[in-house]
Amino acid sequence: MLRAATVTVIGAGVVTGTGAGIMRALNSHDGQPGSRLQLQSGDGSKVGILERDLRTLGLASTGSGTWQTPALDTSQVTMVGFTWRDGVRAPKILVRFRTRGGWSLWRPASLLRDLPDPASGEGIGKAGTAPVVVQPYSEPADGVQVHVTGQVPPELSITLLHAERLAGDARIAADASRSSVRTLRAAGPPMPTIYTRAQWGANESWRDGSPRYNSTILQAHVHHSASGNGYAQADVPALIRSFYKYHTKSLGWSDIAYNFLVDSFGTIWEGRYGGVDRPVRGAHTLGFNASSTGFCVIGNLDSVQPTSATLDSLARLASWKLAMYGRDPQGVTQVKSEGSDKFPNGRVVTLPVIDGHRDTNDTACPGGNLYAQLGNLRAAAAGAIAASTLKLKKPYAVDGKTILGKTLTVIDGKFKPRGAAVTYQWMRDNVAITGATGPTYVVDVPDVGTVLSVVVTGSVPGVAPISQGVALPVPCRSIPVVTLRTQRKPGRKVIVHVEVAAPGVAAADGQVLVMLGTRQRTIQVKNGKAIARFVGVDPGHWKVRCKYSRGTVIRPGKASDWVRVPGRGPLARG
């Protein structure tokens, strides 16, 4: 039985209302439906998607700056999002769903501020909304209708999504103890159970294959998905798969935006690919992704209170993640903005170590009810860290250059108590290097082209060890051996042969600048070789020099030689 609801008609059949539950009422102004919009997965993922420009779906003016589509018949839909060309004023968008023959209330699609930074290259050129989810999620819609207020931006499109339940979705809780993420970094606060990307069914072909890493973590940003509530525990993997497809296929991002997601049942899910124990750069907080991690609570926390299970999991996740970097959950930190709608690029801002998305961007995220709990969340996370008698008092760092033959040295860190035993394990592309267990490491030939890191572990008897990982910022580079050979040809021609070889590199690339007197040529190196040709060289004894640079994993180098060009007249010497 429906409770009373207040209904307002806006333009041609746009209904808003208040009241408990979802209103089931057909609107006589729906318009004539066109052909059914059919979602397709196309990749075997069972995540159907369809993206269409709203103008092609009958979006028409209803007067006074409002626009509306007719009722659109669809195959099963559980989520929608909207995108348009970036750089223009965002419209206000309402959407409603038809389920079991009746229409829901109109629901707003909130402007998406969970964004990558401009310099990241992710999704440049598109703006959009947070996804809106059918409520309850277990009842997919077979129709949608869209209402727009304001100027319709170029390329305004709707993305329709529906992720089918997979056979294992309902069994995840039983499997978690066997297959959840485990890591070398067993921080003082115990690592919570984190369900893997494989467990929620990530199709790894959707991401671009190249996770980005920050040098450290200064903050944890708390978000909500703003997508809606009313989902069951077994629905969560499908929800995350839909978020993932919307972020990668519609918005053009490299992966799902968030580092971690937490549902209303307290389950923690691995988000962006790259390792839960590593400082993976997300796309969740415009201007502040470069030194943070992002936690997203699935749901709309303006509409409901966060559950105690959600808050407990957030506290456990925050304490574990922040303890790796020696951060105080109740403290503040100074962060340089990379440009948000609240703080311009370059401004240094003082922010809480655990903050809400609205602290850095012009948004209501993470919802008023969750934002009001951040003080309690900070206290709970700090309490979990304080409960450990072993602490990382000062984070470790690595000094040295990632160049073949150079020495890397672990410096600056400190565990508490002072007598904690400290061990080291050097890693090559996250795989332990046999025998590399000291505070120093000499870059070797097998390291060329790989990323080195070191895991520093402190331990005292009877207490779980604490491990901090320090990754070097750039891949290891080799030292070139540059060989230059000159060849004199009739007619005052000189041919310069350059060969570049480097230990650990099969075929050198890059470029060489070849100079003969005041003349020069820039030649690309292919398979370790380059040839420069000079014609009309004056008679004389000439020094030929070359400078090698821009090798992918090879340092710059140089070489020189002399060539004699015979001829009449005074001889030049250069």
JSON list of N, CA and C in Angstrom, two decimals, residues 25-26 44 72 79 85 103 108 129 211 220 256-257 298 300 305 332 363 402 408 413 445 469 484 487 509 519:
[
{"chain": "A", "resi": 25, "resn": "ALA", "atom": "N", "xyz": [2.91, 5.32, -10.13]},
{"chain": "A", "resi": 25, "resn": "ALA", "atom": "CA", "xyz": [1.77, 5.99, -10.76]},
{"chain": "A", "resi": 25, "resn": "ALA", "atom": "C", "xyz": [2.11, 6.28, -12.20]},
{"chain": "A", "resi": 26, "resn": "LEU", "atom": "N", "xyz": [1.28, 5.80, -13.12]},
{"chain": "A", "resi": 26, "resn": "LEU", "atom": "CA", "xyz": [1.49, 6.09, -14.53]},
{"chain": "A", "resi": 26, "resn": "LEU", "atom": "C", "xyz": [1.16, 7.54, -14.81]},
{"chain": "A", "resi": 44, "resn": "GLY", "atom": "N", "xyz": [31.21, -10.48, -23.34]},
{"chain": "A", "resi": 44, "resn": "GLY", "atom": "CA", "xyz": [31.03, -11.64, -22.48]},
{"chain": "A", "resi": 44, "resn": "GLY", "atom": "C", "xyz": [30.99, -11.34, -21.00]},
{"chain": "A", "resi": 72, "resn": "LEU", "atom": "N", "xyz": [10.93, 6.11, -22.53]},
{"chain": "A", "resi": 72, "resn": "LEU", "atom": "CA", "xyz": [11.80, 5.31, -23.39]},
{"chain": "A", "resi": 72, "resn": "LEU", "atom": "C", "xyz": [11.74, 3.86, -22.95]},
{"chain": "A", "resi": 79, "resn": "MET", "atom": "N", "xyz": [20.95, 0.94, -13.80]},
{"chain": "A", "resi": 79, "resn": "MET", "atom": "CA", "xyz": [21.77, 2.10, -13.51]},
{"chain": "A", "resi": 79, "resn": "MET", "atom": "C", "xyz": [21.81, 2.99, -14.74]},
{"chain": "A", "resi": 85, "resn": "ARG", "atom": "N", "xyz": [29.99, 17.18, -23.17]},
{"chain": "A", "resi": 85, "resn": "ARG", "atom": "CA", "xyz": [31.28, 17.78, -23.44]},
{"chain": "A", "resi": 85, "resn": "ARG", "atom": "C", "xyz": [31.69, 18.68, -22.27]},
{"chain": "A", "resi": 103, "resn": "TRP", "atom": "N", "xyz": [5.78, 4.14, -12.46]},
{"chain": "A", "resi": 103, "resn": "TRP", "atom": "CA", "xyz": [6.93, 5.04, -12.52]},
{"chain": "A", "resi": 103, "resn": "TRP", "atom": "C", "xyz": [7.39, 5.43, -11.12]},
{"chain": "A", "resi": 108, "resn": "PRO", "atom": "N", "xyz": [17.26, 13.14, -8.81]},
{"chain": "A", "resi": 108, "resn": "PRO", "atom": "CA", "xyz": [18.32, 13.95, -9.42]},
{"chain": "A", "resi": 108, "resn": "PRO", "atom": "C", "xyz": [19.56, 13.11, -9.73]},
{"chain": "A", "resi": 129, "resn": "THR", "atom": "N", "xyz": [27.61, 12.91, -14.65]},
{"chain": "A", "resi": 129, "resn": "THR", "atom": "CA", "xyz": [26.93, 12.80, -13.36]},
{"chain": "A", "resi": 129, "resn": "THR", "atom": "C", "xyz": [27.36, 11.52, -12.67]},
{"chain": "A", "resi": 211, "resn": "PRO", "atom": "N", "xyz": [48.64, 1.06, -13.94]},
{"chain": "A", "resi": 211, "resn": "PRO", "atom": "CA", "xyz": [48.32, 1.81, -12.72]},
{"chain": "A", "resi": 211, "resn": "PRO", "atom": "C", "xyz": [49.34, 2.91, -12.47]},
{"chain": "A", "resi": 220, "resn": "ALA", "atom": "N", "xyz": [43.22, 10.38, 3.48]},
{"chain": "A", "resi": 220, "resn": "ALA", "atom": "CA", "xyz": [42.17, 9.48, 3.01]},
{"chain": "A", "resi": 220, "resn": "ALA", "atom": "C", "xyz": [40.93, 10.33, 2.79]},
{"chain": "A", "resi": 256, "resn": "ILE", "atom": "N", "xyz": [38.28, 2.05, -12.47]},
{"chain": "A", "resi": 256, "resn": "ILE", "atom": "CA", "xyz": [37.30, 2.55, -11.52]},
{"chain": "A", "resi": 256, "resn": "ILE", "atom": "C", "xyz": [37.96, 3.65, -10.69]},
{"chain": "A", "resi": 257, "resn": "ALA", "atom": "N", "xyz": [37.19, 4.64, -10.27]},
{"chain": "A", "resi": 257, "resn": "ALA", "atom": "CA", "xyz": [37.78, 5.84, -9.68]},
{"chain": "A", "resi": 257, "resn": "ALA", "atom": "C", "xyz": [38.40, 5.61, -8.32]},
{"chain": "A", "resi": 298, "resn": "ILE", "atom": "N", "xyz": [29.12, 2.82, -0.80]},
{"chain": "A", "resi": 298, "resn": "ILE", "atom": "CA", "xyz": [28.12, 2.59, -1.84]},
{"chain": "A", "resi": 298, "resn": "ILE", "atom": "C", "xyz": [26.75, 2.96, -1.30]},
{"chain": "A", "resi": 300, "resn": "ASN", "atom": "N", "xyz": [23.59, 6.45, -1.05]},
{"chain": "A", "resi": 300, "resn": "ASN", "atom": "CA", "xyz": [23.38, 7.89, -0.93]},
{"chain": "A", "resi": 300, "resn": "ASN", "atom": "C", "xyz": [23.24, 8.22, 0.54]},
{"chain": "A", "resi": 305, "resn": "GLN", "atom": "N", "xyz": [21.27, 6.99, 7.02]},
{"chain": "A", "resi": 305, "resn": "GLN", "atom": "CA", "xyz": [22.41, 7.01, 7.92]},
{"chain": "A", "resi": 305, "resn": "GLN", "atom": "C", "xyz": [23.38, 5.89, 7.55]},
{"chain": "A", "resi": 332, "resn": "VAL", "atom": "N", "xyz": [46.07, 16.99, 10.92]},
{"chain": "A", "resi": 332, "resn": "VAL", "atom": "CA", "xyz": [45.89, 17.75, 9.69]},
{"chain": "A", "resi": 332, "resn": "VAL", "atom": "C", "xyz": [47.19, 17.69, 8.90]},
{"chain": "A", "resi": 363, "resn": "THR", "atom": "N", "xyz": [30.87, 20.13, -3.64]},
{"chain": "A", "resi": 363, "resn": "THR", "atom": "CA", "xyz": [30.00, 18.97, -3.73]},
{"chain": "A", "resi": 363, "resn": "THR", "atom": "C", "xyz": [29.37, 18.69, -2.37]},
{"chain": "A", "resi": 402, "resn": "THR", "atom": "N", "xyz": [68.24, 5.41, -9.58]},
{"chain": "A", "resi": 402, "resn": "THR", "atom": "CA", "xyz": [67.95, 4.09, -10.15]},
{"chain": "A", "resi": 402, "resn": "THR", "atom": "C", "xyz": [68.68, 3.93, -11.48]},
{"chain": "A", "resi": 408, "resn": "LEU", "atom": "N", "xyz": [71.54, 2.21, -3.84]},
{"chain": "A", "resi": 408, "resn": "LEU", "atom": "CA", "xyz": [70.35, 2.74, -3.19]},
{"chain": "A", "resi": 408, "resn": "LEU", "atom": "C", "xyz": [70.45, 2.45, -1.70]},
{"chain": "A", "resi": 413, "resn": "GLY", "atom": "N", "xyz": [63.99, 6.44, 8.45]},
{"chain": "A", "resi": 413, "resn": "GLY", "atom": "CA", "xyz": [62.85, 5.90, 9.17]},
{"chain": "A", "resi": 413, "resn": "GLY", "atom": "C", "xyz": [63.14, 5.59, 10.63]},
{"chain": "A", "resi": 445, "resn": "VAL", "atom": "N", "xyz": [71.96, -5.53, -13.55]},
{"chain": "A", "resi": 445, "resn": "VAL", "atom": "CA", "xyz": [71.47, -5.64, -14.94]},
{"chain": "A", "resi": 445, "resn": "VAL", "atom": "C", "xyz": [70.02, -6.11, -15.01]},
{"chain": "A", "resi": 469, "resn": "GLY", "atom": "N", "xyz": [56.33, -0.10, 2.66]},
{"chain": "A", "resi": 469, "resn": "GLY", "atom": "CA", "xyz": [56.94, -0.23, 1.33]},
{"chain": "A", "resi": 469, "resn": "GLY", "atom": "C", "xyz": [57.31, 1.12, 0.77]},
{"chain": "A", "resi": 484, "resn": "LEU", "atom": "N", "xyz": [81.33, 5.51, -31.92]},
{"chain": "A", "resi": 484, "resn": "LEU", "atom": "CA", "xyz": [81.21, 6.38, -33.10]},
{"chain": "A", "resi": 484, "resn": "LEU", "atom": "C", "xyz": [82.32, 5.99, -34.09]},
{"chain": "A", "resi": 487, "resn": "GLN", "atom": "N", "xyz": [83.33, 7.43, -41.67]},
{"chain": "A", "resi": 487, "resn": "GLN", "atom": "CA", "xyz": [83.64, 6.84, -42.97]},
{"chain": "A", "resi": 487, "resn": "GLN", "atom": "C", "xyz": [83.71, 7.96, -44.00]},
{"chain": "A", "resi": 509, "resn": "ASP", "atom": "N", "xyz": [66.91, 2.36, -28.03]},
{"chain": "A", "resi": 509, "resn": "ASP", "atom": "CA", "xyz": [66.16, 3.34, -28.79]},
{"chain": "A", "resi": 509, "resn": "ASP", "atom": "C", "xyz": [66.65, 4.72, -28.38]},
{"chain": "A", "resi": 519, "resn": "ARG", "atom": "N", "xyz": [78.22, 21.95, -38.04]},
{"chain": "A", "resi": 519, "resn": "ARG", "atom": "CA", "xyz": [77.06, 21.28, -38.63]},
{"chain": "A", "resi": 519, "resn": "ARG", "atom": "C", "xyz": [76.59, 20.16, -37.71]}
]
